[in-house]
C-alpha positions as a Python dict, from the first residue, in 0.01 Angstrom:
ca = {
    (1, 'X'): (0, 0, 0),
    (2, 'X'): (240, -303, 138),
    (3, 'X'): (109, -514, 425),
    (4, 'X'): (315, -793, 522),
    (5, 'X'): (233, -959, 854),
    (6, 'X'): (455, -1266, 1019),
    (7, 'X'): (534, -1369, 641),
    (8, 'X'): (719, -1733, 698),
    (9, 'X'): (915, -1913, 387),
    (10, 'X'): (1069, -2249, 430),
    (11, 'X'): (1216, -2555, 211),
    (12, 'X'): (1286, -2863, 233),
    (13, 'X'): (1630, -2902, 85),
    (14, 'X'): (1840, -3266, -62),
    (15, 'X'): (2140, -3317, 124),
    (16, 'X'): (2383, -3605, 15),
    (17, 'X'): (2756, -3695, 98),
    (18, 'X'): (2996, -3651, -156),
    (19, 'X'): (3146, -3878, -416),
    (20, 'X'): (3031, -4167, -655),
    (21, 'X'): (2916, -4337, -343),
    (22, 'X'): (2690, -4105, -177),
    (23, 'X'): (2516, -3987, -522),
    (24, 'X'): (2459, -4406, -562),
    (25, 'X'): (2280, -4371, -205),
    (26, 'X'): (2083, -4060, -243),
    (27, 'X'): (1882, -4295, -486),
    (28, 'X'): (1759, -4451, -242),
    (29, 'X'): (1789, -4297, 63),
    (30, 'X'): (1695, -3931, 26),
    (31, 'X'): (1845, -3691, 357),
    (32, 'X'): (1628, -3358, 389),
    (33, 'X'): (1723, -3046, 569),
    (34, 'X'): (1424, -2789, 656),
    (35, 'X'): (1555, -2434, 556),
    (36, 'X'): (1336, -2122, 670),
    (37, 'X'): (1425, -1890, 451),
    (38, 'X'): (1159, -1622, 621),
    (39, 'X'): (1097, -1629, 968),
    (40, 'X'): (800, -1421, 1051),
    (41, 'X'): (886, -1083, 899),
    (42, 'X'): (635, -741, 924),
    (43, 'X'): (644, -429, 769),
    (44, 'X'): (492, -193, 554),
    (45, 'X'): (554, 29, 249),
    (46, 'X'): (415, 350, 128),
    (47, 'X'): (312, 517, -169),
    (48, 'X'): (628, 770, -265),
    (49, 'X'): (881, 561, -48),
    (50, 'X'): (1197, 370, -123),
    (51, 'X'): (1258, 83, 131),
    (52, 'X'): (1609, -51, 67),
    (53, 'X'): (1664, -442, 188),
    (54, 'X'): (1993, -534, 270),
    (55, 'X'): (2133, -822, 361),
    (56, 'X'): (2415, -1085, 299),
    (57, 'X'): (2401, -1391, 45),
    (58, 'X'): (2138, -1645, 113),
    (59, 'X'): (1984, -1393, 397),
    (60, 'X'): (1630, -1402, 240),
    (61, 'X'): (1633, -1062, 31),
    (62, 'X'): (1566, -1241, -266),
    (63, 'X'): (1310, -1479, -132),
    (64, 'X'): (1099, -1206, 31),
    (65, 'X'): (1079, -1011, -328),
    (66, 'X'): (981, -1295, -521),
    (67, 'X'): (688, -1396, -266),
    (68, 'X'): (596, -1035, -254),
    (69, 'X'): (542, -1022, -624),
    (70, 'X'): (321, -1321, -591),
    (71, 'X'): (582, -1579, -741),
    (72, 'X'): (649, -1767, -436),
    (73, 'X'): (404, -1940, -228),
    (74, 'X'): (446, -1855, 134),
    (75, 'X'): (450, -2129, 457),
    (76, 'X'): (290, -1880, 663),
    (77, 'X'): (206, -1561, 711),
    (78, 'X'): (-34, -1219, 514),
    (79, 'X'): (44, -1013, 280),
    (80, 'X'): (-185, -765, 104),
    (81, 'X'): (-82, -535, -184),
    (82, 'X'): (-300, -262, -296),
    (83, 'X'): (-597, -487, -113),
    (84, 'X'): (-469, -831, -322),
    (85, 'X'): (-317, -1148, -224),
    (86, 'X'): (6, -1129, -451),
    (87, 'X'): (25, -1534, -492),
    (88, 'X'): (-311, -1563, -605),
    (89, 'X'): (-195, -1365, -945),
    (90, 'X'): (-526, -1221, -1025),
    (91, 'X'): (-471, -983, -1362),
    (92, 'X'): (-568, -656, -1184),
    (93, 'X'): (-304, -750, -899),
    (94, 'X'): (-19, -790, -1176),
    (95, 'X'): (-138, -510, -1424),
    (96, 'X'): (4, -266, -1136),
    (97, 'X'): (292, -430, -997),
    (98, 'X'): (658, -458, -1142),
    (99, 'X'): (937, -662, -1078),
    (100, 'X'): (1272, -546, -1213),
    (101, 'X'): (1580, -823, -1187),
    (102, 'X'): (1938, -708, -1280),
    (103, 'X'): (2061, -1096, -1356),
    (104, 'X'): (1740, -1176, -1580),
    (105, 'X'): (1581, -1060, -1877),
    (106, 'X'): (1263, -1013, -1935),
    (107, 'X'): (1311, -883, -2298),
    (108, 'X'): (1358, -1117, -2568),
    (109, 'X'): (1694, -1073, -2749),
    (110, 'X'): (1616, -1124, -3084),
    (111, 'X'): (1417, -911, -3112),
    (112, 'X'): (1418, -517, -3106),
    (113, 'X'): (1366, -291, -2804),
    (114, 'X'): (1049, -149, -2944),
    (115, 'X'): (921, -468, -3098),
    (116, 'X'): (949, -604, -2714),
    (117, 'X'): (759, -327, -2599),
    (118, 'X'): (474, -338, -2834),
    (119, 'X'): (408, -720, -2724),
    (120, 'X'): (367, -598, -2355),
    (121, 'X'): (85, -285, -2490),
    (122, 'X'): (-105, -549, -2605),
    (123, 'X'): (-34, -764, -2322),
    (124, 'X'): (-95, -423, -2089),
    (125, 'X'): (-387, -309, -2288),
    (126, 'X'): (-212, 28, -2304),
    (127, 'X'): (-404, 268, -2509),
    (128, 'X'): (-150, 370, -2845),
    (129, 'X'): (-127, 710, -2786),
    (130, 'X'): (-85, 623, -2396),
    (131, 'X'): (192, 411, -2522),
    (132, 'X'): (375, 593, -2760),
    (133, 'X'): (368, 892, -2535),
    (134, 'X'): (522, 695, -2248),
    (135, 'X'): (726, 495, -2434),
    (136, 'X'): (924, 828, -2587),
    (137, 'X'): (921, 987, -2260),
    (138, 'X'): (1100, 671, -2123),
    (139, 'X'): (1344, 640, -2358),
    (140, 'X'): (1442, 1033, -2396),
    (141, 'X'): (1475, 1034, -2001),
    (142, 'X'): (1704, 757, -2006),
    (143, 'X'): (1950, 871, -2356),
    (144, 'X'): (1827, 526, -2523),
    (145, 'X'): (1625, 673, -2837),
    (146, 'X'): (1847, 602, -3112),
    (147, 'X'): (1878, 235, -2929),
    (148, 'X'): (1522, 128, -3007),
    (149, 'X'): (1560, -45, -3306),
    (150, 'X'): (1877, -235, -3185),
    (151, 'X'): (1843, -634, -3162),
    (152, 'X'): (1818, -648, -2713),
    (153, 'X'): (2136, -898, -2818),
    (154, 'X'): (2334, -670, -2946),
    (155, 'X'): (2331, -405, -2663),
    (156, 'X'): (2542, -330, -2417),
    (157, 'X'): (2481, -450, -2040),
    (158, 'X'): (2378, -39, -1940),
    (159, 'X'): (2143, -25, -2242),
    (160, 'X'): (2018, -330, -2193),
    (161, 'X'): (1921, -236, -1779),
    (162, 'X'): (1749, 92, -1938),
    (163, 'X'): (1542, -114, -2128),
    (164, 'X'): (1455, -349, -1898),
    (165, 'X'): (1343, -50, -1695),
    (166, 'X'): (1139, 116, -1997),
    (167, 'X'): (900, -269, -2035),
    (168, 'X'): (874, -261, -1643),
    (169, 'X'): (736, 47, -1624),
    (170, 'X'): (567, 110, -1923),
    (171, 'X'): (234, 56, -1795),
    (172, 'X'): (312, 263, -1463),
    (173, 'X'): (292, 54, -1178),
    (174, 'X'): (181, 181, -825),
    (175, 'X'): (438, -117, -694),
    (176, 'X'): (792, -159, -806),
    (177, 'X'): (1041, -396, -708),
    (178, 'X'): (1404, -334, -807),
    (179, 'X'): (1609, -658, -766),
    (180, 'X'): (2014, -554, -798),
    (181, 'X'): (1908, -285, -1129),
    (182, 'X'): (2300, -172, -1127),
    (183, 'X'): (2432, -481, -1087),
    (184, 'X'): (2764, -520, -1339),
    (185, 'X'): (2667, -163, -1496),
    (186, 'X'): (2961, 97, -1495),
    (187, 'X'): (2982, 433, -1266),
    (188, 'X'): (2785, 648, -1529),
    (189, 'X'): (2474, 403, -1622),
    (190, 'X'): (2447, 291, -1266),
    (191, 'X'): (2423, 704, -1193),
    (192, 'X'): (2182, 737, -1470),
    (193, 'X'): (1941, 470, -1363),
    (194, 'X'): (1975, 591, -1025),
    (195, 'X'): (1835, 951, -1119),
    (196, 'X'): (1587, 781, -1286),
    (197, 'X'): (1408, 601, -1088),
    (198, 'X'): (1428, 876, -829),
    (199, 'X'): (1269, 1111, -1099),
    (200, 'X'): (949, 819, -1186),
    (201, 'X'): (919, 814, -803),
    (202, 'X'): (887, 1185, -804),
    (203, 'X'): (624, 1216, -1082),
    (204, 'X'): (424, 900, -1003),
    (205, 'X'): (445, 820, -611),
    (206, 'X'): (507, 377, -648),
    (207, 'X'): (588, 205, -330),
    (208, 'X'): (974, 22, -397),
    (209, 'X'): (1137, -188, -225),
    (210, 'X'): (1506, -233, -373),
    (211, 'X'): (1747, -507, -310),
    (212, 'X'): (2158, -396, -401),
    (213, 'X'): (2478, -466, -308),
    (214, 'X'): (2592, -169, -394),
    (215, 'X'): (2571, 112, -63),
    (216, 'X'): (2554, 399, -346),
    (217, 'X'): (2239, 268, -466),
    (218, 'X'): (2093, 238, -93),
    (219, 'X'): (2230, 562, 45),
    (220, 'X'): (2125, 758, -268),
    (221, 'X'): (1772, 601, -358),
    (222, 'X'): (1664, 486, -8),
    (223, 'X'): (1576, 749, 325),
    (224, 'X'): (1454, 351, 527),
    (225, 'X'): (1627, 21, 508),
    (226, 'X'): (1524, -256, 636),
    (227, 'X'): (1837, -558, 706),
    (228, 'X'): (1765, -903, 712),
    (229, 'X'): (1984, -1181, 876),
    (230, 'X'): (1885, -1553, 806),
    (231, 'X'): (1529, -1512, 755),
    (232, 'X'): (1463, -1202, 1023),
    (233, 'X'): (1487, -851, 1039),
    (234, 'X'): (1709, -711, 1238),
    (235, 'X'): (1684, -347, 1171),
    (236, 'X'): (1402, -129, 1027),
    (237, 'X'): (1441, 241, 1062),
    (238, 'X'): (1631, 568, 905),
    (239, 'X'): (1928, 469, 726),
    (240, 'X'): (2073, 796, 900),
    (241, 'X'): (2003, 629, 1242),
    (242, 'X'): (2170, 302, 1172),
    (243, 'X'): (2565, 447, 1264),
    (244, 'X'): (2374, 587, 1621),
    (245, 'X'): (2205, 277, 1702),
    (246, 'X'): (2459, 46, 1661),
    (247, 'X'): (2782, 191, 1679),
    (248, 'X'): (2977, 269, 2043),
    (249, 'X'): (3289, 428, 1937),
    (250, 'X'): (3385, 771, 1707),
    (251, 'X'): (3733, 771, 1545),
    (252, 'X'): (3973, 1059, 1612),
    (253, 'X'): (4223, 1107, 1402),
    (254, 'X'): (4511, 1361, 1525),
    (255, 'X'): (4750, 1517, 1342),
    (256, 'X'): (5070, 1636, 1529),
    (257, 'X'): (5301, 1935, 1478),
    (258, 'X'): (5622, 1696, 1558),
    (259, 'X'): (5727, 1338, 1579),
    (260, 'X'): (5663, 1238, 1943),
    (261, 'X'): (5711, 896, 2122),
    (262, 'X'): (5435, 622, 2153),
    (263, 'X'): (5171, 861, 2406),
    (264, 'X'): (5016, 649, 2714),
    (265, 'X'): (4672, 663, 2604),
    (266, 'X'): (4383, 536, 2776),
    (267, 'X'): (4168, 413, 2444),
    (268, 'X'): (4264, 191, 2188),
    (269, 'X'): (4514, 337, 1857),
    (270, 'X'): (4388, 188, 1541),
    (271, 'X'): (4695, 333, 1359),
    (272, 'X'): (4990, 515, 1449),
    (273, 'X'): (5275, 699, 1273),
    (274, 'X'): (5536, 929, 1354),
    (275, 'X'): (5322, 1295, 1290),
    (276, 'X'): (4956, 1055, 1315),
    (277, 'X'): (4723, 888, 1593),
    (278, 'X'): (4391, 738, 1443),
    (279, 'X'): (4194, 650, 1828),
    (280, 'X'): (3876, 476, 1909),
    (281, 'X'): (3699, 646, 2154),
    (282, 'X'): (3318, 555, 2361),
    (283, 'X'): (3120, 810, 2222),
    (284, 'X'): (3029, 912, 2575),
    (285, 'X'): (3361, 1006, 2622),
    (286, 'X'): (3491, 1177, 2328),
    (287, 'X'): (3467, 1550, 2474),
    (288, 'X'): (3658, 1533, 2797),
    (289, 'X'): (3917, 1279, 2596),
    (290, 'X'): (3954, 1545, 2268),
    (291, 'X'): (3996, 1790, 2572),
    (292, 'X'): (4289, 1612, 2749),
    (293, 'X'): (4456, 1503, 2393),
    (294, 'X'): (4492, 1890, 2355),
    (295, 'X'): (4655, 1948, 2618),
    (296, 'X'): (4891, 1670, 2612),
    (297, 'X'): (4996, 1679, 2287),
    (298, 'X'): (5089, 1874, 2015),
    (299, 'X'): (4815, 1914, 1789),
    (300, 'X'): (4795, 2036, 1465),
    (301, 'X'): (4458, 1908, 1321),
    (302, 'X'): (4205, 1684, 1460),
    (303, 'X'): (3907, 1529, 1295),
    (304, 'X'): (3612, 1351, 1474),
    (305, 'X'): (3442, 1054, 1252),
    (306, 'X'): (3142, 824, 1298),
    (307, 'X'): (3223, 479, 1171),
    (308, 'X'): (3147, 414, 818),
    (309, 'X'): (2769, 313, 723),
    (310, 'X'): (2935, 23, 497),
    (311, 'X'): (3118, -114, 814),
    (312, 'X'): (2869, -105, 1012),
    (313, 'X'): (2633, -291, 799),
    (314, 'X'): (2898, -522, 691),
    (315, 'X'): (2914, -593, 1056),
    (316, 'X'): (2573, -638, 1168),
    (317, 'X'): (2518, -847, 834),
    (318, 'X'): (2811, -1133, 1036),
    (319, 'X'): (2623, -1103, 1310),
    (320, 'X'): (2864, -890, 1475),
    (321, 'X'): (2641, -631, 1604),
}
């Protein structure tokens, strides 16, 4: 359903020094820096799955989604979607395609919710019963009913998302892309959209690819991620695998039955306390040294941990990894 094959993105960016002095030269002298904000990325997306990108500021999530829903023009590269060339913007291409942005509005705020959405059946050419049977089914899904008649102004930043979710996907689109959808929204709307979308995925099988900074969105919505590091992709797989393929060490954490002095340990002690040892440990050795900590000390509870997901991304996103 999504093809993408050695997509490149690149611009030329202004550079000037700072100061009264070096705006007076940029006049005249104009300095250019080449910045590839793609570098020859592949993948591809099915119907019925959730692909989450991650990736730090200024890493190229943002720049991939935009060319991918055909408003950036690529440097290099293919992409097909549903058998169309997304920057060519051919109606039939963006009749089944959505692009959903948590830090800009499509709606138009002085208006009402359903007065927004009866500007995009027409734009849509969505049959009127089509539309008023989707449109209620939206709305009751998402608690935003009584809402529909509200200026888009005067709601507040959750009801406003739901909306913005109701116009995207009004006219059910086999291609979805969800740019930061919780962003700013509280623990209960950013729960509600999240059961949402996995309930439209459910009953209507789009290909999504979502962008957030948030790992409860990813690790909730998303079985595949995909992280991307200046331009390239660095990992695509389960996120379930990511903690095994990059990680060499398991924490133990010990709890003892009695204060003891500092033990000679052979691994490295990310935190110690009287009654409490937190260890590193190679994961090829973490049987025969749980073994030996048993028998040299007195334990009363032990617990064996794989290093956070969020770490580990947050790692491999510095280039740590």
């Amino acid at each position: 359903m999504i093809e993408v094959r050695n997509l490149k993105k690149s611009f030329r960016v202004h550079v000037k020094k700072p100061g009264l002095l070096g705006s007076m030269r940029s006049l005249f002298v104009r300095n250019w820096v080449e910045k590839h904000a793609l570098k020859g990325v592949s993948f591809n997306v099915e119907p019925g799955e959730i692909v989450g990108l991650l990736g730090a500021n200024g890493a190229g999530k943002t720049t991939l989604v935009k060319t991918l829903a055909g408003i950036v023009y690529p440097s290099d590269g293919d992409v097909k979607i549903l058998g169309h060339v997304p920057w060519e913007r051919k109606n039939e291409f963006r009749r089944q395609i959505a692009l959903i942005m948590g830090q800009k509005a499509q709606l138009w705020w002085d208006l009402p919710a359903e007065d927004c959405f009866l500007l995009l059946r027409e734009i849509y050419s969505i049959p009127r019963q089509k539309f008023h049977d989707k449109l209620n089914f939206l709305s009751e899904t998402l608690g935003i009913t009584e809402q529909l008649n509200i200026q888009i102004r005067r709601l507040s930043l959750g009801e406003r998302m739901k909306m913005e979710l109701i116009a995207a996907l009004l006219h059910e689109p086999r291609v979805v892309f969800l740019d930061e959808p919780t962003i700013g929204l509280d623990f209960t709307a950013q729960k509600a959209i999240r059961d949402f979308i996995l309930q439209y995925r459910s009953q209507h099988q789009p290909a999504m690819i979502l962008t957030s900074h948030y790992m409860e969105d990813i690790k909730a919505l998303c079985k595949r991620i995909i992280i991307i590091r200046e331009g390239e992709f660095i990992y695509d797989g389960p996120l379930q695998n990511i903690v095994n393929t990059y990680t060499k060490h398991k924490i133990v954490s010990l709890h003892l039955e009695k204060e003891i002095s500092p033990p000679n340990i052979p691994h490295e002690i990310v935190a110690a306390e009287p009654q409490f040892l937190k260890i590193k440990i190679p994961r090829d050795q973490v049987a025969p040294s749980v073994n030996s900590l048993l028998q040299s000390l007195p334990v009363a509870d032990l617990t064996i941990e794989e290093q956070a997901i969020e770490d580990v991304i947050e790692a491999l996103f510095r280039g740590e990894m």
